[in-house]
Short mmCIF file of C-alpha atoms in Angstrom, two decimals:
data_model
loop_
_atom_site.label_atom_id
_atom_site.label_comp_id
_atom_site.label_asym_id
_atom_site.label_seq_id
_atom_site.Cartn_x
_atom_site.Cartn_y
_atom_site.Cartn_z
CA THR A 3 -29.74 -104.35 36.14
CA ALA A 4 -28.90 -102.74 32.54
CA PRO A 5 -28.73 -98.93 32.64
CA THR A 6 -32.25 -97.26 32.30
CA ARG A 7 -30.92 -94.83 29.52
CA CYS A 8 -30.03 -97.50 26.95
CA ARG A 9 -31.89 -96.26 23.72
CA GLY A 10 -32.22 -99.50 21.33
CA THR A 11 -31.30 -102.77 20.72
CA SER A 12 -30.97 -103.08 17.13
CA LEU A 13 -28.60 -105.81 15.80
CA LEU A 14 -25.44 -105.41 12.77
CA ALA A 15 -24.10 -108.60 12.33
CA TYR A 16 -22.12 -109.52 9.59
CA PRO A 17 -19.12 -111.42 8.51
CA ALA A 18 -15.43 -110.35 9.20
CA GLN A 19 -14.98 -112.30 5.90
CA CYS A 20 -17.16 -114.05 3.55
CA ASN A 21 -17.82 -117.80 3.37
CA PHE A 22 -18.38 -117.30 -0.51
CA SER A 23 -15.89 -115.71 -2.09
CA GLY A 24 -13.42 -114.97 0.42
CA GLN A 25 -13.88 -110.77 0.51
CA ARG A 26 -12.69 -109.59 4.01
CA PHE A 27 -15.03 -106.58 5.75
CA PRO A 28 -13.71 -104.23 7.97
CA LEU A 29 -13.78 -104.90 11.89
CA ASN A 30 -14.37 -100.93 12.17
CA VAL A 31 -17.48 -100.69 11.44
CA ALA A 32 -19.05 -100.44 15.06
CA ASP A 33 -16.89 -96.91 14.90
CA THR A 34 -18.57 -96.13 11.70
CA VAL A 35 -22.14 -96.46 13.32
CA SER A 36 -21.55 -95.20 16.94
CA LYS A 37 -19.73 -91.92 15.33
CA PRO A 38 -23.51 -90.22 14.58
CA TYR A 39 -24.72 -90.85 17.76
CA GLY A 40 -21.82 -90.48 20.42
CA SER A 41 -22.47 -92.54 23.51
CA THR A 42 -21.57 -92.55 27.62
CA SER A 43 -20.50 -94.73 30.63
CA ASP A 44 -24.41 -94.90 30.79
CA THR A 45 -25.68 -95.33 27.72
CA HIS A 46 -25.45 -97.22 24.45
CA VAL A 47 -25.79 -95.96 21.21
CA PRO A 48 -29.22 -97.58 18.99
CA TRP A 49 -26.93 -100.42 17.06
CA TRP A 50 -25.59 -103.26 18.07
CA VAL A 51 -22.70 -105.11 16.48
CA LEU A 52 -21.82 -108.28 16.26
CA VAL A 53 -18.85 -109.76 14.35
CA ASP A 54 -19.04 -113.00 12.84
CA ALA A 55 -15.21 -113.85 13.05
CA ALA A 56 -14.97 -117.96 12.73
CA ALA A 57 -13.50 -117.55 9.14
CA TYR A 58 -11.30 -114.36 9.63
CA ALA A 59 -9.75 -115.52 13.01
CA ALA A 60 -8.54 -119.21 11.27
CA SER A 61 -5.64 -117.35 8.94
CA SER A 62 -5.45 -114.07 10.10
CA PRO A 63 -4.45 -112.31 13.94
CA LEU A 64 -7.90 -110.85 15.64
CA ARG A 65 -6.48 -107.67 16.79
CA LEU A 66 -10.32 -105.80 18.29
CA ASP A 67 -7.29 -103.35 20.40
CA ALA A 68 -6.64 -100.98 17.23
CA HIS A 69 -10.48 -99.91 16.92
CA GLY A 70 -12.15 -97.01 19.08
CA THR A 71 -14.96 -98.56 19.46
CA GLY A 72 -14.74 -101.94 18.65
CA PRO A 73 -17.73 -104.80 17.87
CA ASP A 74 -20.11 -105.45 21.04
CA PHE A 75 -20.04 -109.72 20.61
CA VAL A 76 -17.81 -111.62 18.24
CA ALA A 77 -18.08 -115.10 17.44
CA MET A 78 -15.39 -117.81 16.76
CA SER A 79 -15.42 -121.54 16.07
CA MET A 80 -12.49 -123.92 17.36
CA TYR A 81 -12.97 -126.26 14.80
CA LYS A 82 -12.56 -123.48 11.93
CA ILE A 83 -8.69 -122.48 13.77
CA PHE A 84 -7.13 -125.89 14.32
CA GLY A 85 -9.50 -128.58 12.84
CA ALA A 86 -10.46 -129.47 16.41
CA PRO A 87 -12.23 -130.03 18.73
CA THR A 88 -16.04 -129.89 17.07
CA GLY A 89 -18.73 -128.44 18.53
CA LEU A 90 -16.92 -125.76 20.31
CA GLY A 91 -17.20 -122.21 19.90
CA ALA A 92 -16.31 -118.81 21.90
CA LEU A 93 -18.57 -115.61 22.28
CA LEU A 94 -16.55 -112.58 22.82
CA ILE A 95 -18.36 -109.73 24.49
CA ARG A 96 -17.21 -106.08 24.96
CA ARG A 97 -16.92 -105.43 28.57
CA SER A 98 -18.54 -102.36 28.40
CA SER A 99 -21.67 -103.48 26.97
CA VAL A 100 -22.08 -106.46 29.45
CA PRO A 101 -23.88 -103.93 31.76
CA PHE A 102 -26.31 -103.67 28.78
CA LEU A 103 -27.35 -107.09 28.90
CA ARG A 104 -30.60 -107.75 30.30
CA THR A 105 -31.05 -110.21 32.56
CA LYS A 106 -32.57 -113.14 31.43
CA ARG A 107 -35.97 -114.50 31.62
CA TYR A 108 -34.92 -118.04 32.40
CA PHE A 109 -31.92 -120.20 33.77
CA GLY A 110 -30.23 -123.08 33.69
CA GLY A 111 -27.73 -124.97 36.51
CA GLY A 112 -24.79 -122.76 37.39
CA THR A 113 -25.72 -119.19 36.37
CA ILE A 114 -27.83 -118.22 39.65
CA ALA A 115 -26.62 -117.55 42.93
CA GLY A 116 -29.96 -118.27 45.00
CA LEU A 117 -33.27 -118.83 44.60
CA THR A 118 -36.96 -120.23 46.22
CA PHE A 119 -38.95 -122.84 44.82
CA ASP A 120 -42.02 -121.08 45.66
CA GLN A 121 -41.40 -117.71 44.98
CA PRO A 122 -40.31 -115.77 41.70
CA TRP A 123 -36.94 -114.94 43.21
CA GLN A 124 -33.62 -115.60 42.02
CA VAL A 125 -30.24 -113.72 42.11
CA TYR A 126 -28.09 -114.49 38.36
CA ARG A 127 -23.99 -114.79 39.17
CA SER A 128 -22.26 -111.49 39.02
CA ASP A 129 -19.78 -112.64 35.95
CA ILE A 130 -21.12 -113.04 32.72
CA GLU A 131 -19.34 -116.14 31.68
CA ALA A 132 -21.62 -117.90 34.55
CA ARG A 133 -24.65 -116.03 34.08
CA LEU A 134 -24.96 -117.01 30.34
CA GLU A 135 -23.45 -120.41 30.24
CA ASP A 136 -26.61 -123.09 31.23
CA GLY A 137 -25.59 -126.65 32.51
CA THR A 138 -22.68 -128.33 32.08
CA VAL A 139 -19.87 -126.78 29.34
CA ASN A 140 -18.48 -128.92 26.77
CA PHE A 141 -15.12 -130.01 29.62
CA HIS A 142 -14.33 -132.77 26.96
CA ASP A 143 -13.65 -130.27 24.09
CA ILE A 144 -12.46 -127.52 26.73
CA ILE A 145 -9.77 -129.97 28.18
CA SER A 146 -8.61 -130.89 24.36
CA LEU A 147 -8.30 -127.64 22.98
CA HIS A 148 -5.44 -126.53 25.35
CA HIS A 149 -3.54 -129.29 23.26
CA ALA A 150 -4.53 -128.39 20.06
CA LEU A 151 -3.29 -124.91 20.93
CA ASP A 152 0.19 -125.93 22.17
CA ALA A 153 0.58 -128.10 18.75
CA HIS A 154 -0.87 -125.04 16.71
CA ALA A 155 2.30 -122.68 18.14
CA SER A 156 5.16 -125.21 17.70
CA ILE A 157 4.17 -126.36 14.59
CA TYR A 158 2.89 -122.96 13.09
CA GLY A 159 5.28 -120.05 15.60
CA SER A 160 1.96 -117.63 15.09
CA ILE A 161 -1.38 -116.59 13.93
CA ASP A 162 0.72 -113.62 12.11
CA MET A 163 3.12 -116.58 10.49
CA VAL A 164 -0.27 -118.85 9.40
CA ALA A 165 -2.04 -115.26 7.70
CA ARG A 166 1.47 -114.48 5.43
CA HIS A 167 1.51 -118.30 4.64
CA ALA A 168 -1.95 -118.55 3.49
CA ARG A 169 -2.08 -114.92 1.67
CA ALA A 170 1.10 -116.44 -0.62
CA VAL A 171 -0.54 -119.13 -1.41
CA THR A 172 -3.80 -117.67 -1.91
CA GLU A 173 -1.97 -115.58 -4.43
CA TYR A 174 -0.76 -118.15 -6.27
CA ALA A 175 -3.64 -120.12 -6.53
CA VAL A 176 -5.59 -117.60 -7.96
CA ARG A 177 -2.72 -116.46 -10.53
CA GLU A 178 -2.37 -120.44 -11.63
CA LEU A 179 -6.16 -120.73 -12.00
CA ARG A 180 -6.56 -117.32 -13.82
CA ALA A 181 -3.90 -118.85 -15.80
CA LEU A 182 -5.78 -122.15 -17.29
CA GLN A 183 -6.49 -121.54 -20.99
CA HIS A 184 -7.99 -123.86 -23.71
CA ARG A 185 -6.08 -124.95 -26.36
CA ASN A 186 -8.05 -121.97 -28.67
CA GLY A 187 -7.27 -118.97 -25.78
CA ARG A 188 -10.48 -118.72 -23.76
CA LEU A 189 -10.54 -119.38 -20.21
CA VAL A 190 -11.12 -122.54 -18.44
CA CYS A 191 -11.60 -120.92 -14.80
CA GLU A 192 -13.85 -117.41 -13.91
CA VAL A 193 -12.25 -116.58 -10.93
CA TYR A 194 -14.82 -114.13 -8.40
CA GLY A 195 -13.21 -111.41 -6.78
CA HIS A 196 -9.38 -111.64 -5.61
CA THR A 197 -9.30 -107.84 -7.21
CA GLY A 198 -6.91 -104.86 -5.86
CA GLU A 199 -10.62 -103.27 -5.42
CA SER A 200 -11.35 -105.38 -2.24
CA VAL A 201 -9.59 -107.57 0.49
CA PHE A 202 -9.99 -111.46 -0.02
CA GLY A 203 -9.24 -113.96 2.26
CA PRO A 204 -7.87 -117.79 1.50
CA THR A 205 -11.40 -118.83 0.20
CA VAL A 206 -11.47 -118.81 -3.90
CA ALA A 207 -14.50 -119.61 -5.52
CA PHE A 208 -14.76 -119.86 -9.02
CA ASN A 209 -16.87 -121.68 -12.18
CA MET A 210 -15.18 -123.82 -14.73
CA LYS A 211 -16.15 -123.16 -18.80
CA ASP A 212 -15.70 -125.32 -22.04
CA ARG A 213 -13.62 -123.74 -24.67
CA ALA A 214 -16.75 -122.72 -26.52
CA GLY A 215 -17.31 -120.43 -23.19
CA ARG A 216 -19.98 -122.52 -21.79
CA TYR A 217 -20.55 -123.35 -18.03
CA ILE A 218 -19.30 -127.00 -17.11
CA GLY A 219 -21.73 -127.95 -13.70
CA TYR A 220 -19.36 -127.84 -10.45
CA MET A 221 -21.32 -131.12 -9.50
CA GLU A 222 -19.87 -133.09 -12.14
CA VAL A 223 -16.32 -130.97 -12.03
CA GLU A 224 -16.63 -132.11 -7.96
CA ARG A 225 -17.85 -135.36 -8.36
CA LEU A 226 -14.84 -135.70 -10.95
CA ALA A 227 -12.55 -134.23 -8.15
CA VAL A 228 -13.91 -136.61 -5.48
CA MET A 229 -12.62 -139.35 -7.39
CA ALA A 230 -9.14 -137.53 -7.60
CA GLY A 231 -8.39 -137.25 -3.92
CA ILE A 232 -8.94 -133.39 -4.34
CA SER A 233 -11.46 -131.74 -1.53
CA LEU A 234 -13.64 -128.63 -3.01
CA ARG A 235 -17.00 -127.79 -2.07
CA ALA A 236 -19.77 -126.85 -4.74
CA GLY A 237 -22.92 -124.69 -4.58
CA ARG A 238 -23.89 -122.12 -2.43
CA PHE A 239 -22.13 -122.22 0.73
CA CYS A 240 -25.20 -121.66 2.73
CA ASN A 241 -24.86 -118.14 2.01
CA PRO A 242 -27.20 -117.27 -0.81
CA GLY A 243 -27.00 -113.37 -0.71
CA ALA A 244 -23.49 -113.55 -1.77
CA ALA A 245 -24.25 -116.43 -4.52
CA GLN A 246 -26.74 -114.30 -5.98
CA LYS A 247 -24.55 -111.05 -6.02
CA TRP A 248 -21.33 -112.87 -7.85
CA LEU A 249 -23.15 -115.09 -10.05
CA CYS A 250 -25.36 -112.03 -10.98
CA LEU A 251 -28.59 -113.93 -10.36
CA SER A 252 -31.28 -111.80 -10.60
CA ALA A 253 -34.25 -112.18 -7.92
CA GLN A 254 -36.75 -112.45 -11.17
CA GLU A 255 -34.14 -115.34 -11.79
CA LEU A 256 -34.10 -117.16 -8.44
CA MET A 257 -38.32 -116.85 -7.96
CA LYS A 258 -38.35 -118.72 -11.18
CA HIS A 259 -35.77 -121.33 -9.64
CA ALA A 260 -38.31 -121.72 -6.60
CA SER A 261 -41.29 -122.33 -8.68
CA LEU A 262 -39.60 -124.88 -10.82
CA GLY A 263 -38.85 -126.59 -7.65
CA TYR A 264 -35.07 -126.63 -7.35
CA VAL A 265 -33.51 -125.79 -4.30
CA CYS A 266 -30.11 -125.16 -2.37
CA GLY A 267 -27.99 -128.58 -2.01
CA ASP A 268 -29.55 -130.60 -4.93
CA ASP A 269 -28.58 -131.46 -8.17
CA HIS A 270 -29.36 -128.60 -10.80
CA ASP A 271 -25.76 -126.81 -10.81
CA LEU A 272 -26.77 -124.73 -14.44
CA VAL A 273 -30.26 -123.43 -15.46
CA ASP A 274 -30.60 -121.64 -18.34
CA ASP A 275 -27.03 -122.63 -18.86
CA LYS A 276 -26.14 -120.49 -15.97
CA PRO A 277 -24.29 -121.76 -12.82
CA VAL A 278 -26.77 -120.97 -9.75
CA GLY A 279 -23.66 -122.02 -7.66
CA ALA A 280 -19.91 -122.30 -7.54
CA LEU A 281 -17.14 -124.62 -6.57
CA ARG A 282 -14.79 -123.03 -3.71
CA VAL A 283 -11.64 -124.01 -2.25
CA SER A 284 -10.01 -122.71 0.98
CA PHE A 285 -6.18 -122.85 2.29
CA GLY A 286 -4.86 -122.05 5.73
CA ALA A 287 -1.78 -123.35 7.60
CA MET A 288 -1.40 -126.76 6.27
CA THR A 289 -2.39 -125.73 2.87
CA SER A 290 1.45 -126.12 0.26
CA ILE A 291 2.29 -125.00 -3.08
CA GLU A 292 2.10 -128.72 -4.49
CA ASP A 293 -1.44 -129.17 -3.55
CA ILE A 294 -2.41 -126.40 -5.58
CA ASP A 295 -0.46 -127.62 -8.20
CA GLN A 296 -2.18 -131.11 -7.91
CA LEU A 297 -5.46 -129.15 -8.38
CA VAL A 298 -4.57 -127.03 -11.18
CA LYS A 299 -3.70 -129.99 -13.06
CA PHE A 300 -6.80 -132.15 -12.52
CA LEU A 301 -8.78 -129.07 -13.91
CA LEU A 302 -6.28 -129.01 -16.56
CA TYR A 303 -6.52 -132.64 -17.45
CA GLN A 304 -9.71 -133.23 -17.24
CA PHE A 305 -11.35 -129.57 -18.81
CA ARG A 306 -8.79 -128.14 -20.84
CA ASP A 307 -10.96 -128.46 -24.49
CA TYR A 308 -13.67 -129.69 -22.81
CA ASN A 309 -16.91 -129.96 -24.98
CA MET A 310 -20.11 -129.26 -23.06
CA SER A 311 -22.35 -129.30 -26.75
CA GLY A 312 -20.58 -133.07 -27.11
CA SER A 313 -21.39 -136.04 -26.40
CA ALA A 314 -20.48 -137.94 -22.91
CA ILE A 315 -17.40 -139.30 -24.71
CA SER A 316 -16.14 -136.44 -26.69
CA ARG A 317 -17.36 -134.22 -23.66
CA LEU A 318 -14.41 -135.89 -21.87
CA SER A 319 -12.15 -134.79 -24.29
CA ILE A 320 -10.11 -138.30 -24.80
CA ASP A 321 -8.62 -137.83 -27.89
CA THR A 322 -7.17 -134.58 -26.38
CA MET A 323 -5.59 -136.27 -23.05
CA GLU A 324 -1.93 -136.80 -22.72
CA ILE A 325 -2.40 -140.35 -21.58
CA SER A 326 0.63 -142.38 -20.95
CA PRO A 327 0.88 -146.29 -22.37
CA THR A 328 1.84 -147.37 -18.98
CA ALA A 329 -1.22 -145.72 -17.97
CA LEU A 330 -2.93 -147.97 -20.75
CA SER A 331 -1.18 -150.98 -19.58
CA VAL A 332 -2.37 -151.15 -15.72
CA ASN A 333 -3.25 -154.84 -14.88
CA ALA A 334 -6.46 -154.27 -12.77
CA GLN A 335 -8.64 -156.68 -11.19
CA VAL A 336 -12.78 -155.94 -10.19
CA ASP A 337 -13.29 -156.81 -6.66
CA LYS A 338 -17.43 -157.11 -6.87
CA VAL A 339 -19.70 -155.32 -8.89
CA ILE A 340 -22.79 -153.44 -7.33
CA ILE A 341 -25.80 -152.20 -8.79
CA TYR A 342 -28.60 -149.83 -7.34
CA PRO A 343 -31.50 -150.51 -8.93
CA VAL A 344 -33.62 -147.98 -6.86
CA LYS A 345 -31.04 -144.30 -7.21
CA SER A 346 -29.89 -143.51 -3.94
CA CYS A 347 -30.54 -146.57 -1.75
CA HIS A 348 -29.26 -149.91 -0.66
CA GLY A 349 -27.36 -151.24 -3.38
CA TRP A 350 -27.18 -155.38 -4.37
CA THR A 351 -23.91 -157.44 -5.16
CA VAL A 352 -23.32 -159.25 -7.97
CA PRO A 353 -22.88 -162.91 -6.85
CA SER A 354 -18.67 -163.27 -7.45
CA GLY A 355 -18.20 -165.39 -10.74
CA THR A 356 -21.76 -163.85 -12.64
CA SER A 357 -20.90 -162.02 -15.01
CA TRP A 358 -23.27 -159.18 -15.46
CA PRO A 359 -24.53 -156.93 -19.22
CA VAL A 360 -23.49 -153.99 -19.71
CA THR A 361 -25.94 -151.89 -21.93
CA ARG A 362 -25.68 -148.59 -24.00
CA HIS A 363 -27.03 -146.83 -20.46
CA GLY A 364 -24.45 -148.57 -18.26
CA LEU A 365 -24.75 -151.56 -15.82
CA LYS A 366 -28.12 -153.40 -16.55
CA TYR A 367 -31.13 -152.36 -14.05
CA ASP A 368 -28.39 -149.61 -12.23
CA ARG A 369 -30.83 -146.85 -11.17
CA VAL A 370 -33.46 -147.24 -13.32
CA PHE A 371 -36.08 -146.47 -10.17
CA VAL A 372 -36.01 -143.12 -8.70
CA LEU A 373 -37.89 -142.10 -5.39
CA MET A 374 -39.98 -139.08 -5.85
CA ARG A 375 -42.35 -136.78 -3.11
CA GLU A 376 -46.05 -136.52 -4.68
CA HIS A 377 -46.54 -133.50 -6.90
CA SER A 378 -43.01 -132.76 -7.13
CA LEU A 379 -41.08 -133.65 -10.74
CA LEU A 380 -37.91 -134.13 -8.91
CA PRO A 381 -36.09 -137.59 -7.17
CA MET A 382 -35.63 -137.63 -4.30
CA GLN A 383 -31.68 -137.18 -3.17
CA GLN A 384 -29.87 -139.98 0.20
CA LYS A 385 -29.78 -136.99 2.32
CA GLN A 386 -33.77 -136.73 2.19
#
């Protein structure tokens, strides 16, 4: 049973590393929280502390013994560290905090030592691991985790080596992105954070600007990156609070966006010429300098001297692109033509040997219809 002198159940949960900007926060927050209260073996301060270390532990050693009190709970993701298995994580519980976890009001298979069916009586298992794991555990992924640990150790050596590598490639990436310029001297990238004022992990959020200093929609950048075989993310990354902070969006602006029907995950990346999200690249043990060079080369090729106010042709700045003669003389053959009369729905393949007209808007009948919800001005997306 939990000690009767437990004085509160308030929970402070925070990430060790921000998934938007990569900013890292100290692991000794529990020490700071507990100092004003003090505690004994049979009491706990009014605040409990949970640290989300999913992103942090992927590229940095998690040394909880270096702090006096330490967090009560730490959540981790095996997928973030090893890339596989997915769907498997870990919850670390401070041993001194275990007695304060009150008995659950429900139970599943494997969590009790005995019970009766005709009376409200049951005995829970004494060890916290068994008491909290209801039902059959994900034993297939747990077995594969052994192989992931062995492979990670044999390839990368230790998490300390991964941390040094990730820090080096991140510093290189930030330096290269901030050095990109249009020919008129304006910056191409606006990188959020990664200054000397705070500690940042191997995650970099940024937005692109054209040669006049206007923001370029991040969804457009992401689409071109996919075509170039470059993996990056775009949006708010399920972190609206960090997005509001780093993008300098006011509460009134966010309320206005919501009233217009703009939501996280849609294609509206610029509202009143301001970005409502960003682009994000993350680095880890497998990232190389060559990967970063490819990203920088892509951004420079596609967006140097980009003009947001021009036509579709001038916005691509084709006249300033350095295209080699061999690229213009490549022999290509169209395998098939598919049109999508209803946007985000199934396509129709033009029969082989059949000519198909191209209008000034593109292939004829392609995406001329959209599905919309009643009383909404926005088209539905495929995932909806």
